[in-house]
mmCIF file with all atom_site columns, N, CA and C in Angstrom:
data_model
loop_
_atom_site.group_PDB
_atom_site.id
_atom_site.type_symbol
_atom_site.label_atom_id
_atom_site.label_alt_id
_atom_site.label_comp_id
_atom_site.label_asym_id
_atom_site.label_entity_id
_atom_site.label_seq_id
_atom_site.pdbx_PDB_ins_code
_atom_site.Cartn_x
_atom_site.Cartn_y
_atom_site.Cartn_z
_atom_site.occupancy
_atom_site.B_iso_or_equiv
_atom_site.pdbx_formal_charge
_atom_site.auth_seq_id
_atom_site.auth_comp_id
_atom_site.auth_asym_id
_atom_site.auth_atom_id
_atom_site.pdbx_PDB_model_num
ATOM 1   N N  . MET A 1 1  ? 12.111  15.210 7.605  1.00 52.00 ? 1  MET A N  1
ATOM 2   C CA . MET A 1 1  ? 13.749  13.839 8.142  1.00 52.00 ? 1  MET A CA 1
ATOM 3   C C  . MET A 1 1  ? 14.528  14.350 8.775  1.00 52.00 ? 1  MET A C  1
ATOM 4   N N  . GLU A 1 2  ? 14.469  16.234 9.302  1.00 59.00 ? 2  GLU A N  1
ATOM 5   C CA . GLU A 1 2  ? 15.283  16.533 10.191 1.00 59.00 ? 2  GLU A CA 1
ATOM 6   C C  . GLU A 1 2  ? 14.773  16.008 11.667 1.00 59.00 ? 2  GLU A C  1
ATOM 7   N N  . ASN A 1 3  ? 13.518  15.558 11.829 1.00 62.00 ? 3  ASN A N  1
ATOM 8   C CA . ASN A 1 3  ? 12.935  15.709 12.293 1.00 62.00 ? 3  ASN A CA 1
ATOM 9   C C  . ASN A 1 3  ? 13.079  14.049 13.467 1.00 62.00 ? 3  ASN A C  1
ATOM 10  N N  . ARG A 1 4  ? 13.094  13.695 12.835 1.00 60.00 ? 4  ARG A N  1
ATOM 11  C CA . ARG A 1 4  ? 13.444  11.797 12.893 1.00 60.00 ? 4  ARG A CA 1
ATOM 12  C C  . ARG A 1 4  ? 15.041  11.917 12.989 1.00 60.00 ? 4  ARG A C  1
ATOM 13  N N  . LYS A 1 5  ? 16.229  12.252 12.107 1.00 57.00 ? 5  LYS A N  1
ATOM 14  C CA . LYS A 1 5  ? 17.503  12.647 13.316 1.00 57.00 ? 5  LYS A CA 1
ATOM 15  C C  . LYS A 1 5  ? 17.331  13.224 14.121 1.00 57.00 ? 5  LYS A C  1
ATOM 16  N N  . LYS A 1 6  ? 16.965  14.205 14.823 1.00 57.00 ? 6  LYS A N  1
ATOM 17  C CA . LYS A 1 6  ? 17.388  15.060 16.287 1.00 57.00 ? 6  LYS A CA 1
ATOM 18  C C  . LYS A 1 6  ? 16.205  13.921 16.956 1.00 57.00 ? 6  LYS A C  1
ATOM 19  N N  . ILE A 1 7  ? 15.312  12.831 16.821 1.00 55.00 ? 7  ILE A N  1
ATOM 20  C CA . ILE A 1 7  ? 14.598  12.562 18.177 1.00 55.00 ? 7  ILE A CA 1
ATOM 21  C C  . ILE A 1 7  ? 15.645  10.513 17.573 1.00 55.00 ? 7  ILE A C  1
ATOM 22  N N  . LYS A 1 8  ? 16.635  10.611 17.164 1.00 61.00 ? 8  LYS A N  1
ATOM 23  C CA . LYS A 1 8  ? 17.161  9.482  17.289 1.00 61.00 ? 8  LYS A CA 1
ATOM 24  C C  . LYS A 1 8  ? 18.613  10.122 17.907 1.00 61.00 ? 8  LYS A C  1
ATOM 25  N N  . VAL A 1 9  ? 19.198  11.140 17.650 1.00 59.00 ? 9  VAL A N  1
ATOM 26  C CA . VAL A 1 9  ? 20.898  11.647 18.164 1.00 59.00 ? 9  VAL A CA 1
ATOM 27  C C  . VAL A 1 9  ? 19.696  11.938 19.743 1.00 59.00 ? 9  VAL A C  1
ATOM 28  N N  . ALA A 1 10 ? 18.752  13.090 20.363 1.00 61.00 ? 10 ALA A N  1
ATOM 29  C CA . ALA A 1 10 ? 18.619  12.805 21.193 1.00 61.00 ? 10 ALA A CA 1
ATOM 30  C C  . ALA A 1 10 ? 17.315  12.400 22.197 1.00 61.00 ? 10 ALA A C  1
ATOM 31  N N  . PRO A 1 11 ? 16.949  11.578 22.564 1.00 62.00 ? 11 PRO A N  1
ATOM 32  C CA . PRO A 1 11 ? 15.649  11.009 22.473 1.00 62.00 ? 11 PRO A CA 1
ATOM 33  C C  . PRO A 1 11 ? 15.601  12.123 23.498 1.00 62.00 ? 11 PRO A C  1
ATOM 34  N N  . LEU A 1 12 ? 13.625  11.554 24.359 1.00 59.00 ? 12 LEU A N  1
ATOM 35  C CA . LEU A 1 12 ? 13.376  12.642 25.727 1.00 59.00 ? 12 LEU A CA 1
ATOM 36  C C  . LEU A 1 12 ? 13.104  11.342 26.661 1.00 59.00 ? 12 LEU A C  1
ATOM 37  N N  . SER A 1 13 ? 13.310  11.672 27.742 1.00 61.00 ? 13 SER A N  1
ATOM 38  C CA . SER A 1 13 ? 13.399  11.018 28.896 1.00 61.00 ? 13 SER A CA 1
ATOM 39  C C  . SER A 1 13 ? 12.743  11.779 29.923 1.00 61.00 ? 13 SER A C  1
ATOM 40  N N  . PHE A 1 14 ? 11.456  10.564 30.171 1.00 61.00 ? 14 PHE A N  1
ATOM 41  C CA . PHE A 1 14 ? 10.724  11.199 31.185 1.00 61.00 ? 14 PHE A CA 1
ATOM 42  C C  . PHE A 1 14 ? 10.589  10.877 32.468 1.00 61.00 ? 14 PHE A C  1
ATOM 43  N N  . TYR A 1 15 ? 11.851  10.336 32.966 1.00 65.00 ? 15 TYR A N  1
ATOM 44  C CA . TYR A 1 15 ? 12.293  10.546 33.792 1.00 65.00 ? 15 TYR A CA 1
ATOM 45  C C  . TYR A 1 15 ? 13.594  11.500 34.176 1.00 65.00 ? 15 TYR A C  1
ATOM 46  N N  . SER A 1 16 ? 14.012  11.570 35.822 1.00 67.00 ? 16 SER A N  1
ATOM 47  C CA . SER A 1 16 ? 14.633  12.599 36.060 1.00 67.00 ? 16 SER A CA 1
ATOM 48  C C  . SER A 1 16 ? 16.307  11.314 37.174 1.00 67.00 ? 16 SER A C  1
ATOM 49  N N  . ASN A 1 17 ? 17.290  11.078 36.554 1.00 72.00 ? 17 ASN A N  1
ATOM 50  C CA . ASN A 1 17 ? 18.770  10.598 37.934 1.00 72.00 ? 17 ASN A CA 1
ATOM 51  C C  . ASN A 1 17 ? 18.792  10.997 38.823 1.00 72.00 ? 17 ASN A C  1
ATOM 52  N N  . ASP A 1 18 ? 18.183  12.830 39.365 1.00 72.00 ? 18 ASP A N  1
ATOM 53  C CA . ASP A 1 18 ? 18.548  13.732 40.302 1.00 72.00 ? 18 ASP A CA 1
ATOM 54  C C  . ASP A 1 18 ? 17.391  13.102 41.892 1.00 72.00 ? 18 ASP A C  1
ATOM 55  N N  . MET A 1 19 ? 16.345  12.457 40.827 1.00 71.00 ? 19 MET A N  1
ATOM 56  C CA . MET A 1 19 ? 14.540  12.468 42.395 1.00 71.00 ? 19 MET A CA 1
ATOM 57  C C  . MET A 1 19 ? 15.103  11.453 42.978 1.00 71.00 ? 19 MET A C  1
ATOM 58  N N  . ALA A 1 20 ? 15.385  10.957 43.941 1.00 76.00 ? 20 ALA A N  1
ATOM 59  C CA . ALA A 1 20 ? 14.945  10.096 45.014 1.00 76.00 ? 20 ALA A CA 1
ATOM 60  C C  . ALA A 1 20 ? 13.512  9.953  46.019 1.00 76.00 ? 20 ALA A C  1
ATOM 61  N N  . VAL A 1 21 ? 12.862  8.856  45.516 1.00 77.00 ? 21 VAL A N  1
ATOM 62  C CA . VAL A 1 21 ? 11.686  8.676  46.594 1.00 77.00 ? 21 VAL A CA 1
ATOM 63  C C  . VAL A 1 21 ? 11.789  7.220  47.119 1.00 77.00 ? 21 VAL A C  1
ATOM 64  N N  . SER A 1 22 ? 11.530  7.088  48.215 1.00 85.00 ? 22 SER A N  1
ATOM 65  C CA . SER A 1 22 ? 11.616  6.239  49.371 1.00 85.00 ? 22 SER A CA 1
ATOM 66  C C  . SER A 1 22 ? 10.690  5.516  48.765 1.00 85.00 ? 22 SER A C  1
ATOM 67  N N  . LYS A 1 23 ? 10.990  4.832  49.432 1.00 87.00 ? 23 LYS A N  1
ATOM 68  C CA . LYS A 1 23 ? 9.655   3.131  49.799 1.00 87.00 ? 23 LYS A CA 1
ATOM 69  C C  . LYS A 1 23 ? 8.792   3.491  50.349 1.00 87.00 ? 23 LYS A C  1
ATOM 70  N N  . ASP A 1 24 ? 8.803   3.529  51.527 1.00 89.00 ? 24 ASP A N  1
ATOM 71  C CA . ASP A 1 24 ? 7.093   4.328  52.092 1.00 89.00 ? 24 ASP A CA 1
ATOM 72  C C  . ASP A 1 24 ? 7.008   5.153  51.003 1.00 89.00 ? 24 ASP A C  1
ATOM 73  N N  . GLN A 1 25 ? 7.190   6.299  50.212 1.00 88.00 ? 25 GLN A N  1
ATOM 74  C CA . GLN A 1 25 ? 6.107   6.713  49.140 1.00 88.00 ? 25 GLN A CA 1
ATOM 75  C C  . GLN A 1 25 ? 6.317   6.598  48.125 1.00 88.00 ? 25 GLN A C  1
ATOM 76  N N  . LEU A 1 26 ? 6.753   5.006  47.436 1.00 89.00 ? 26 LEU A N  1
ATOM 77  C CA . LEU A 1 26 ? 6.203   4.136  46.796 1.00 89.00 ? 26 LEU A CA 1
ATOM 78  C C  . LEU A 1 26 ? 5.017   3.056  47.165 1.00 89.00 ? 26 LEU A C  1
ATOM 79  N N  . ALA A 1 27 ? 5.632   2.632  48.570 1.00 91.00 ? 27 ALA A N  1
ATOM 80  C CA . ALA A 1 27 ? 4.269   1.748  49.895 1.00 91.00 ? 27 ALA A CA 1
ATOM 81  C C  . ALA A 1 27 ? 2.891   2.900  49.303 1.00 91.00 ? 27 ALA A C  1
ATOM 82  N N  . HIS A 1 28 ? 2.636   4.065  49.886 1.00 94.00 ? 28 HIS A N  1
ATOM 83  C CA . HIS A 1 28 ? 2.008   4.910  50.208 1.00 94.00 ? 28 HIS A CA 1
ATOM 84  C C  . HIS A 1 28 ? 1.291   5.311  48.480 1.00 94.00 ? 28 HIS A C  1
ATOM 85  N N  . ASN A 1 29 ? 2.110   5.898  48.031 1.00 93.00 ? 29 ASN A N  1
ATOM 86  C CA . ASN A 1 29 ? 1.197   5.849  46.173 1.00 93.00 ? 29 ASN A CA 1
ATOM 87  C C  . ASN A 1 29 ? 1.084   4.142  45.622 1.00 93.00 ? 29 ASN A C  1
ATOM 88  N N  . GLN A 1 30 ? 0.715   3.152  45.664 1.00 94.00 ? 30 GLN A N  1
ATOM 89  C CA . GLN A 1 30 ? 0.561   2.365  45.651 1.00 94.00 ? 30 GLN A CA 1
ATOM 90  C C  . GLN A 1 30 ? -0.493  1.399  45.396 1.00 94.00 ? 30 GLN A C  1
ATOM 91  N N  . LEU A 1 31 ? -1.000  1.464  47.314 1.00 95.00 ? 31 LEU A N  1
ATOM 92  C CA . LEU A 1 31 ? -2.034  1.915  47.976 1.00 95.00 ? 31 LEU A CA 1
ATOM 93  C C  . LEU A 1 31 ? -2.382  2.986  47.698 1.00 95.00 ? 31 LEU A C  1
ATOM 94  N N  . LYS A 1 32 ? -2.911  4.428  47.936 1.00 96.00 ? 32 LYS A N  1
ATOM 95  C CA . LYS A 1 32 ? -3.366  5.378  46.796 1.00 96.00 ? 32 LYS A CA 1
ATOM 96  C C  . LYS A 1 32 ? -4.001  5.236  45.647 1.00 96.00 ? 32 LYS A C  1
ATOM 97  N N  . LEU A 1 33 ? -3.240  3.988  44.542 1.00 94.00 ? 33 LEU A N  1
ATOM 98  C CA . LEU A 1 33 ? -3.315  3.547  43.951 1.00 94.00 ? 33 LEU A CA 1
ATOM 99  C C  . LEU A 1 33 ? -4.668  2.475  43.647 1.00 94.00 ? 33 LEU A C  1
ATOM 100 N N  . THR A 1 34 ? -4.365  1.556  44.497 1.00 94.00 ? 34 THR A N  1
ATOM 101 C CA . THR A 1 34 ? -5.713  0.285  44.500 1.00 94.00 ? 34 THR A CA 1
ATOM 102 C C  . THR A 1 34 ? -6.968  1.024  45.438 1.00 94.00 ? 34 THR A C  1
ATOM 103 N N  . PHE A 1 35 ? -6.275  1.521  45.888 1.00 94.00 ? 35 PHE A N  1
ATOM 104 C CA . PHE A 1 35 ? -7.576  2.428  46.657 1.00 94.00 ? 35 PHE A CA 1
ATOM 105 C C  . PHE A 1 35 ? -8.193  3.120  45.184 1.00 94.00 ? 35 PHE A C  1
ATOM 106 N N  . GLN A 1 36 ? -8.266  3.683  44.651 1.00 93.00 ? 36 GLN A N  1
ATOM 107 C CA . GLN A 1 36 ? -9.061  4.017  43.417 1.00 93.00 ? 36 GLN A CA 1
ATOM 108 C C  . GLN A 1 36 ? -9.602  3.474  42.530 1.00 93.00 ? 36 GLN A C  1
ATOM 109 N N  . ARG A 1 37 ? -8.185  2.858  42.837 1.00 91.00 ? 37 ARG A N  1
ATOM 110 C CA . ARG A 1 37 ? -8.891  1.300  41.309 1.00 91.00 ? 37 ARG A CA 1
ATOM 111 C C  . ARG A 1 37 ? -10.416 0.889  42.597 1.00 91.00 ? 37 ARG A C  1
ATOM 112 N N  . ASP A 1 38 ? -9.661  -0.121 43.336 1.00 90.00 ? 38 ASP A N  1
ATOM 113 C CA . ASP A 1 38 ? -11.197 0.094  43.860 1.00 90.00 ? 38 ASP A CA 1
ATOM 114 C C  . ASP A 1 38 ? -12.063 0.877  44.612 1.00 90.00 ? 38 ASP A C  1
ATOM 115 N N  . SER A 1 39 ? -12.238 1.695  44.066 1.00 91.00 ? 39 SER A N  1
ATOM 116 C CA . SER A 1 39 ? -13.401 2.856  44.258 1.00 91.00 ? 39 SER A CA 1
ATOM 117 C C  . SER A 1 39 ? -14.293 3.034  42.948 1.00 91.00 ? 39 SER A C  1
ATOM 118 N N  . VAL A 1 40 ? -13.503 2.732  41.653 1.00 89.00 ? 40 VAL A N  1
ATOM 119 C CA . VAL A 1 40 ? -14.382 2.759  40.471 1.00 89.00 ? 40 VAL A CA 1
ATOM 120 C C  . VAL A 1 40 ? -14.222 2.031  39.930 1.00 89.00 ? 40 VAL A C  1
ATOM 121 N N  . MET A 1 41 ? -14.223 0.603  40.685 1.00 89.00 ? 41 MET A N  1
ATOM 122 C CA . MET A 1 41 ? -15.285 -0.856 40.510 1.00 89.00 ? 41 MET A CA 1
ATOM 123 C C  . MET A 1 41 ? -15.882 -0.537 40.898 1.00 89.00 ? 41 MET A C  1
ATOM 124 N N  . ASN A 1 42 ? -15.935 -0.345 41.626 1.00 90.00 ? 42 ASN A N  1
ATOM 125 C CA . ASN A 1 42 ? -17.101 0.011  42.834 1.00 90.00 ? 42 ASN A CA 1
ATOM 126 C C  . ASN A 1 42 ? -18.417 0.428  42.491 1.00 90.00 ? 42 ASN A C  1
ATOM 127 N N  . LEU A 1 43 ? -18.047 2.229  41.921 1.00 90.00 ? 43 LEU A N  1
ATOM 128 C CA . LEU A 1 43 ? -18.985 2.779  41.376 1.00 90.00 ? 43 LEU A CA 1
ATOM 129 C C  . LEU A 1 43 ? -19.316 2.593  40.275 1.00 90.00 ? 43 LEU A C  1
ATOM 130 N N  . ASP A 1 44 ? -18.404 1.506  38.979 1.00 88.00 ? 44 ASP A N  1
ATOM 131 C CA . ASP A 1 44 ? -18.783 0.887  37.722 1.00 88.00 ? 44 ASP A CA 1
ATOM 132 C C  . ASP A 1 44 ? -20.103 0.025  38.403 1.00 88.00 ? 44 ASP A C  1
ATOM 133 N N  . GLN A 1 45 ? -19.766 -0.892 39.414 1.00 90.00 ? 45 GLN A N  1
ATOM 134 C CA . GLN A 1 45 ? -21.393 -1.767 39.651 1.00 90.00 ? 45 GLN A CA 1
ATOM 135 C C  . GLN A 1 45 ? -21.865 -1.230 40.292 1.00 90.00 ? 45 GLN A C  1
ATOM 136 N N  . LYS A 1 46 ? -21.831 -0.146 40.839 1.00 91.00 ? 46 LYS A N  1
ATOM 137 C CA . LYS A 1 46 ? -22.963 0.246  41.968 1.00 91.00 ? 46 LYS A CA 1
ATOM 138 C C  . LYS A 1 46 ? -23.998 1.353  40.078 1.00 91.00 ? 46 LYS A C  1
ATOM 139 N N  . HIS A 1 47 ? -23.330 2.528  39.188 1.00 91.00 ? 47 HIS A N  1
ATOM 140 C CA . HIS A 1 47 ? -24.061 1.953  38.291 1.00 91.00 ? 47 HIS A CA 1
ATOM 141 C C  . HIS A 1 47 ? -24.889 0.933  37.528 1.00 91.00 ? 47 HIS A C  1
ATOM 142 N N  . LYS A 1 48 ? -24.063 0.311  37.342 1.00 91.00 ? 48 LYS A N  1
ATOM 143 C CA . LYS A 1 48 ? -24.745 -0.937 36.210 1.00 91.00 ? 48 LYS A CA 1
ATOM 144 C C  . LYS A 1 48 ? -26.741 -0.857 37.119 1.00 91.00 ? 48 LYS A C  1
ATOM 145 N N  . ALA A 1 49 ? -26.459 -1.316 38.207 1.00 91.00 ? 49 ALA A N  1
ATOM 146 C CA . ALA A 1 49 ? -26.832 -2.455 39.714 1.00 91.00 ? 49 ALA A CA 1
ATOM 147 C C  . ALA A 1 49 ? -27.944 -0.551 39.443 1.00 91.00 ? 49 ALA A C  1
ATOM 148 N N  . TRP A 1 50 ? -27.814 0.179  39.091 1.00 91.00 ? 50 TRP A N  1
ATOM 149 C CA . TRP A 1 50 ? -29.352 1.308  39.209 1.00 91.00 ? 50 TRP A CA 1
ATOM 150 C C  . TRP A 1 50 ? -29.367 1.291  37.795 1.00 91.00 ? 50 TRP A C  1
ATOM 151 N N  . ALA A 1 51 ? -28.630 1.607  37.130 1.00 91.00 ? 51 ALA A N  1
ATOM 152 C CA . ALA A 1 51 ? -28.840 0.780  34.839 1.00 91.00 ? 51 ALA A CA 1
ATOM 153 C C  . ALA A 1 51 ? -30.317 -0.654 35.413 1.00 91.00 ? 51 ALA A C  1
ATOM 154 N N  . GLN A 1 52 ? -29.881 -1.749 36.317 1.00 90.00 ? 52 GLN A N  1
ATOM 155 C CA . GLN A 1 52 ? -30.608 -2.264 36.067 1.00 90.00 ? 52 GLN A CA 1
ATOM 156 C C  . GLN A 1 52 ? -32.035 -2.309 36.460 1.00 90.00 ? 52 GLN A C  1
ATOM 157 N N  . GLU A 1 53 ? -32.079 -1.834 37.418 1.00 89.00 ? 53 GLU A N  1
ATOM 158 C CA . GLU A 1 53 ? -32.828 -0.960 38.703 1.00 89.00 ? 53 GLU A CA 1
ATOM 159 C C  . GLU A 1 53 ? -33.938 -0.531 37.550 1.00 89.00 ? 53 GLU A C  1
ATOM 160 N N  . ASN A 1 54 ? -33.642 0.829  36.943 1.00 87.00 ? 54 ASN A N  1
ATOM 161 C CA . ASN A 1 54 ? -34.241 2.006  36.122 1.00 87.00 ? 54 ASN A CA 1
ATOM 162 C C  . ASN A 1 54 ? -34.942 0.862  35.150 1.00 87.00 ? 54 ASN A C  1
ATOM 163 N N  . LYS A 1 55 ? -34.467 -0.126 34.400 1.00 86.00 ? 55 LYS A N  1
ATOM 164 C CA . LYS A 1 55 ? -34.634 -0.316 33.503 1.00 86.00 ? 55 LYS A CA 1
ATOM 165 C C  . LYS A 1 55 ? -36.512 -1.412 33.485 1.00 86.00 ? 55 LYS A C  1
ATOM 166 N N  . ALA A 1 56 ? -36.257 -2.094 34.657 1.00 81.00 ? 56 ALA A N  1
ATOM 167 C CA . ALA A 1 56 ? -37.413 -3.477 35.750 1.00 81.00 ? 56 ALA A CA 1
ATOM 168 C C  . ALA A 1 56 ? -38.679 -2.227 36.219 1.00 81.00 ? 56 ALA A C  1
ATOM 169 N N  . ASN A 1 57 ? -37.615 -0.825 36.354 1.00 71.00 ? 57 ASN A N  1
ATOM 170 C CA . ASN A 1 57 ? -38.981 -0.159 36.518 1.00 71.00 ? 57 ASN A CA 1
ATOM 171 C C  . ASN A 1 57 ? -39.775 0.646  35.741 1.00 71.00 ? 57 ASN A C  1
#
């Protein structure tokens, strides 16, 4: 029960008020994440195609 009281009194924060991120950095990170997501989707499609080819053989 003590743990619940401590959590309510002092909630955890996963961010910093002292950290500043520029719009350029945010845009760059967004582009990287978008590229990574697209790469994973393309790889998934390739794996599915390869699996279909292997089933046909």
